[in-house]
PDB file of C-alpha atoms in Angstrom:
ATOM      1  CA  UNK R1438       0.017  -0.331  -0.158  1.00 97.00           C
ATOM      2  CA  UNK R1439       2.981   2.676   0.080  1.00 97.00           C
ATOM      3  CA  UNK R1440       4.089   2.401  -2.825  1.00 98.00           C
ATOM      4  CA  UNK R1441       0.286   2.878  -3.798  1.00 98.00           C
ATOM      5  CA  UNK R1442       0.270   5.727  -1.854  1.00 98.00           C
ATOM      6  CA  UNK R1443       3.586   6.631  -3.962  1.00 98.00           C
ATOM      7  CA  UNK R1444       1.641   7.172  -6.945  1.00 98.00           C
ATOM      8  CA  UNK R1445      -1.094   8.907  -5.370  1.00 98.00           C
ATOM      9  CA  UNK R1446       1.707  11.613  -4.452  1.00 98.00           C
ATOM     10  CA  UNK R1447       2.897  12.234  -7.258  1.00 98.00           C
ATOM     11  CA  UNK R1448      -0.686  12.822  -8.875  1.00 98.00           C
ATOM     12  CA  UNK R1449      -0.866  15.570  -6.106  1.00 97.00           C
ATOM     13  CA  UNK R1450       1.985  16.859  -7.385  1.00 97.00           C
ATOM     14  CA  UNK R1451       0.625  17.279 -11.353  1.00 97.00           C
ATOM     15  CA  UNK R1452      -2.803  18.562  -9.579  1.00 96.00           C
ATOM     16  CA  UNK R1453      -4.373  15.299 -10.335  1.00 98.00           C
ATOM     17  CA  UNK R1454      -6.919  14.051  -7.881  1.00 97.00           C
ATOM     18  CA  UNK R1455      -4.385  12.043  -5.935  1.00 98.00           C
ATOM     19  CA  UNK R1456      -4.725   8.057  -6.176  1.00 98.00           C
ATOM     20  CA  UNK R1457      -2.590   5.279  -6.901  1.00 98.00           C
ATOM     21  CA  UNK R1458      -2.238   1.529  -7.322  1.00 98.00           C
ATOM     22  CA  UNK R1459       0.516  -1.010  -7.561  1.00 98.00           C
ATOM     23  CA  UNK R1460      -0.614  -4.442  -8.661  1.00 98.00           C
ATOM     24  CA  UNK R1461       1.617  -7.573  -7.075  1.00 98.00           C
ATOM     25  CA  UNK R1462       2.217 -11.066  -8.000  1.00 98.00           C
ATOM     26  CA  UNK R1463       3.962 -12.776  -5.649  1.00 95.00           C
ATOM     27  CA  UNK R1464       6.654 -10.149  -4.275  1.00 94.00           C
ATOM     28  CA  UNK R1465       6.920  -8.725  -7.117  1.00 97.00           C
ATOM     29  CA  UNK R1466       4.677  -5.151  -8.244  1.00 98.00           C
ATOM     30  CA  UNK R1467       4.186  -5.828 -12.315  1.00 98.00           C
ATOM     31  CA  UNK R1468       1.991  -2.496 -12.576  1.00 98.00           C
ATOM     32  CA  UNK R1469       1.231   0.666 -11.506  1.00 98.00           C
ATOM     33  CA  UNK R1470      -1.037   3.545 -11.715  1.00 98.00           C
ATOM     34  CA  UNK R1471      -2.364   7.282 -10.952  1.00 98.00           C
ATOM     35  CA  UNK R1472      -5.171   9.597 -12.097  1.00 98.00           C
ATOM     36  CA  UNK R1473      -4.012  11.208 -15.094  1.00 97.00           C
ATOM     37  CA  UNK R1474      -7.275  12.181 -16.110  1.00 97.00           C
ATOM     38  CA  UNK R1475      -6.854  15.788 -16.280  1.00 96.00           C
ATOM     39  CA  UNK R1476      -3.660  15.230 -18.505  1.00 97.00           C
ATOM     40  CA  UNK R1477      -4.908  13.280 -20.493  1.00 97.00           C
ATOM     41  CA  UNK R1478      -8.302  14.581 -21.677  1.00 98.00           C
ATOM     42  CA  UNK R1479      -9.294  10.164 -20.885  1.00 98.00           C
ATOM     43  CA  UNK R1480     -11.934  10.170 -18.519  1.00 97.00           C
ATOM     44  CA  UNK R1481     -10.617   5.900 -18.034  1.00 97.00           C
ATOM     45  CA  UNK R1482      -8.080   6.865 -16.653  1.00 98.00           C
ATOM     46  CA  UNK R1483      -7.634   5.688 -12.892  1.00 98.00           C
ATOM     47  CA  UNK R1484      -4.567   4.773 -11.499  1.00 98.00           C
ATOM     48  CA  UNK R1485      -6.633   1.349 -11.471  1.00 98.00           C
ATOM     49  CA  UNK R1486      -6.981   1.292 -14.957  1.00 98.00           C
ATOM     50  CA  UNK R1487      -3.336   1.903 -15.273  1.00 98.00           C
ATOM     51  CA  UNK R1488      -1.924  -0.595 -12.872  1.00 98.00           C
ATOM     52  CA  UNK R1489      -4.073  -2.848 -14.953  1.00 98.00           C
ATOM     53  CA  UNK R1490      -2.921  -2.387 -18.125  1.00 98.00           C
ATOM     54  CA  UNK R1491       0.808  -2.747 -17.373  1.00 98.00           C
ATOM     55  CA  UNK R1492       0.708  -5.680 -14.754  1.00 98.00           C
ATOM     56  CA  UNK R1493      -1.349  -7.485 -18.109  1.00 98.00           C
ATOM     57  CA  UNK R1494       1.700  -6.269 -20.034  1.00 98.00           C
ATOM     58  CA  UNK R1495       4.052  -7.273 -17.402  1.00 98.00           C
ATOM     59  CA  UNK R1496       2.658 -10.249 -17.315  1.00 98.00           C
ATOM     60  CA  UNK R1497       1.856 -10.868 -21.130  1.00 98.00           C
ATOM     61  CA  UNK R1498      -1.953 -12.081 -20.442  1.00 98.00           C
ATOM     62  CA  UNK R1499      -4.866 -10.292 -19.219  1.00 98.00           C
ATOM     63  CA  UNK R1500      -6.114 -12.697 -16.350  1.00 98.00           C
ATOM     64  CA  UNK R1501      -4.908 -11.677 -13.270  1.00 98.00           C
ATOM     65  CA  UNK R1502      -5.670 -13.445 -11.589  1.00 97.00           C
ATOM     66  CA  UNK R1503      -2.831 -14.270  -9.222  1.00 97.00           C
ATOM     67  CA  UNK R1504      -2.629 -10.631  -8.092  1.00 98.00           C
ATOM     68  CA  UNK R1505      -3.489  -8.358  -6.029  1.00 98.00           C
ATOM     69  CA  UNK R1506      -4.581  -4.545  -7.005  1.00 98.00           C
ATOM     70  CA  UNK R1507      -3.268  -1.948  -3.735  1.00 98.00           C
ATOM     71  CA  UNK R1508      -5.061   1.484  -4.100  1.00 98.00           C
ATOM     72  CA  UNK R1509      -5.328   4.471  -2.214  1.00 98.00           C
ATOM     73  CA  UNK R1510      -9.725   4.984  -3.158  1.00 98.00           C
ATOM     74  CA  UNK R1511     -12.356   2.915  -2.953  1.00 98.00           C
ATOM     75  CA  UNK R1512     -12.644   1.524  -6.646  1.00 98.00           C
ATOM     76  CA  UNK R1513     -15.307   3.058  -8.519  1.00 98.00           C
ATOM     77  CA  UNK R1514     -17.669   1.125 -11.076  1.00 98.00           C
ATOM     78  CA  UNK R1515     -15.759   1.205 -13.817  1.00 98.00           C
ATOM     79  CA  UNK R1516     -12.358   0.628 -12.206  1.00 98.00           C
ATOM     80  CA  UNK R1517     -14.209  -2.591 -10.467  1.00 98.00           C
ATOM     81  CA  UNK R1518     -15.723  -3.729 -12.936  1.00 98.00           C
ATOM     82  CA  UNK R1519     -12.130  -4.793 -15.573  1.00 98.00           C
ATOM     83  CA  UNK R1520     -10.466  -5.530 -12.270  1.00 98.00           C
ATOM     84  CA  UNK R1521     -13.088  -8.794 -12.567  1.00 98.00           C
ATOM     85  CA  UNK R1522     -13.048  -8.843 -16.416  1.00 98.00           C
ATOM     86  CA  UNK R1523      -9.245  -9.227 -15.956  1.00 98.00           C
ATOM     87  CA  UNK R1524      -9.838 -11.751 -12.820  1.00 98.00           C
ATOM     88  CA  UNK R1525      -7.776  -9.996 -10.264  1.00 98.00           C
ATOM     89  CA  UNK R1526      -7.942 -12.054  -6.758  1.00 98.00           C
ATOM     90  CA  UNK R1527      -7.741  -9.422  -4.127  1.00 98.00           C
ATOM     91  CA  UNK R1528      -8.370  -5.652  -4.048  1.00 98.00           C
ATOM     92  CA  UNK R1529      -7.224  -3.825  -1.086  1.00 98.00           C
ATOM     93  CA  UNK R1530      -7.825  -0.707  -0.697  1.00 98.00           C
ATOM     94  CA  UNK R1531      -6.928   2.999   1.645  1.00 98.00           C
ATOM     95  CA  UNK R1532     -10.245   4.921   2.600  1.00 98.00           C
ATOM     96  CA  UNK R1533     -13.797   4.659   1.240  1.00 98.00           C
ATOM     97  CA  UNK R1534     -14.933   6.690  -1.727  1.00 98.00           C
ATOM     98  CA  UNK R1535     -18.684   7.443  -0.613  1.00 96.00           C
ATOM     99  CA  UNK R1536     -19.667   8.841  -4.169  1.00 96.00           C
ATOM    100  CA  UNK R1537     -18.103   6.303  -5.765  1.00 97.00           C
ATOM    101  CA  UNK R1538     -17.443   3.174  -3.869  1.00 98.00           C
ATOM    102  CA  UNK R1539     -17.791  -0.333  -5.268  1.00 98.00           C
ATOM    103  CA  UNK R1540     -16.912  -2.375  -3.465  1.00 98.00           C
ATOM    104  CA  UNK R1541     -18.853  -1.934  -0.632  1.00 97.00           C
ATOM    105  CA  UNK R1542     -19.691   1.400   0.263  1.00 97.00           C
ATOM    106  CA  UNK R1543     -22.639   2.290  -3.122  1.00 97.00           C
ATOM    107  CA  UNK R1544     -22.272  -0.954  -4.020  1.00 96.00           C
ATOM    108  CA  UNK R1545     -19.994  -3.818  -3.679  1.00 97.00           C
ATOM    109  CA  UNK R1546     -19.543  -5.704  -7.203  1.00 97.00           C
ATOM    110  CA  UNK R1547     -16.683  -7.741  -5.392  1.00 97.00           C
ATOM    111  CA  UNK R1548     -18.677  -9.981  -4.275  1.00 96.00           C
ATOM    112  CA  UNK R1549     -21.932 -10.245  -6.591  1.00 96.00           C
ATOM    113  CA  UNK R1550     -22.934 -13.805  -6.798  1.00 94.00           C
ATOM    114  CA  UNK R1551     -24.579 -12.062 -10.085  1.00 95.00           C
ATOM    115  CA  UNK R1552     -20.984 -12.048 -11.774  1.00 94.00           C
ATOM    116  CA  UNK R1553     -18.706 -14.925 -12.894  1.00 93.00           C
ATOM    117  CA  UNK R1554     -15.777 -13.694 -10.495  1.00 96.00           C
ATOM    118  CA  UNK R1555     -15.666 -12.466  -6.634  1.00 97.00           C
ATOM    119  CA  UNK R1556     -12.737 -10.109  -5.787  1.00 98.00           C
ATOM    120  CA  UNK R1557     -11.396 -10.848  -1.649  1.00 98.00           C
ATOM    121  CA  UNK R1558     -11.453  -7.451  -0.643  1.00 98.00           C
ATOM    122  CA  UNK R1559      -9.406  -5.828   2.547  1.00 98.00           C
ATOM    123  CA  UNK R1560     -10.565  -2.252   3.115  1.00 98.00           C
ATOM    124  CA  UNK R1561      -9.226   0.541   6.118  1.00 97.00           C
ATOM    125  CA  UNK R1562      -5.343   0.278   4.966  1.00 97.00           C
ATOM    126  CA  UNK R1563      -3.060   3.142   5.364  1.00 98.00           C
ATOM    127  CA  UNK R1564      -6.480   5.007   5.309  1.00 98.00           C
ATOM    128  CA  UNK R1565      -5.800   8.060   6.982  1.00 98.00           C
ATOM    129  CA  UNK R1566      -2.433   8.657   4.978  1.00 98.00           C
ATOM    130  CA  UNK R1567      -4.931   8.326   1.978  1.00 98.00           C
ATOM    131  CA  UNK R1568      -7.891  10.394   3.052  1.00 98.00           C
ATOM    132  CA  UNK R1569      -5.321  12.941   4.701  1.00 98.00           C
ATOM    133  CA  UNK R1570      -4.041  13.704   1.171  1.00 98.00           C
ATOM    134  CA  UNK R1571      -7.235  13.632  -0.772  1.00 98.00           C
ATOM    135  CA  UNK R1572      -8.607  16.451   1.748  1.00 97.00           C
ATOM    136  CA  UNK R1573      -5.380  18.208   1.603  1.00 97.00           C
ATOM    137  CA  UNK R1574      -5.553  18.309  -2.758  1.00 97.00           C
ATOM    138  CA  UNK R1575      -9.532  19.230  -2.186  1.00 96.00           C
ATOM    139  CA  UNK R1576      -8.472  21.747  -0.088  1.00 95.00           C
ATOM    140  CA  UNK R1577      -6.525  23.194  -2.050  1.00 93.00           C
ATOM    141  CA  UNK R1578      -8.259  23.448  -4.969  1.00 88.00           C
ATOM    142  CA  UNK R1579     -10.900  25.477  -3.434  1.00 91.00           C
ATOM    143  CA  UNK R1580      -8.675  27.701  -2.358  1.00 86.00           C
TER     144      UNK R1580
END
């Protein structure tokens, strides 16, 4: 999770919403990402999406069944959908997202019995650090 926070800090410094993600296979980081919607003018340029793309390229496969995705903010429905499609085994996130969270807050796509895959979820890991970075970013934005 510390590596995901480092990616979030980079996004903060780039004036992007500070969300960072990393994907780990075994003991190796195979994907990194951070939000870059503003710089790319791409509404799908979320941290998780970038990390998933990089991990699939790095591992030369789209099925990421042995991977854990660490992200500083609870994923939205788009990102959770991509994680389900990639068959990611485990999700670890920092703070909940009351406006778009799809891993238990607004929706629980990770454990929906109607879907063909489930994702193990652990939440609240380094929650205070992740939340503080977001609060600072939006406080600065409003000033």
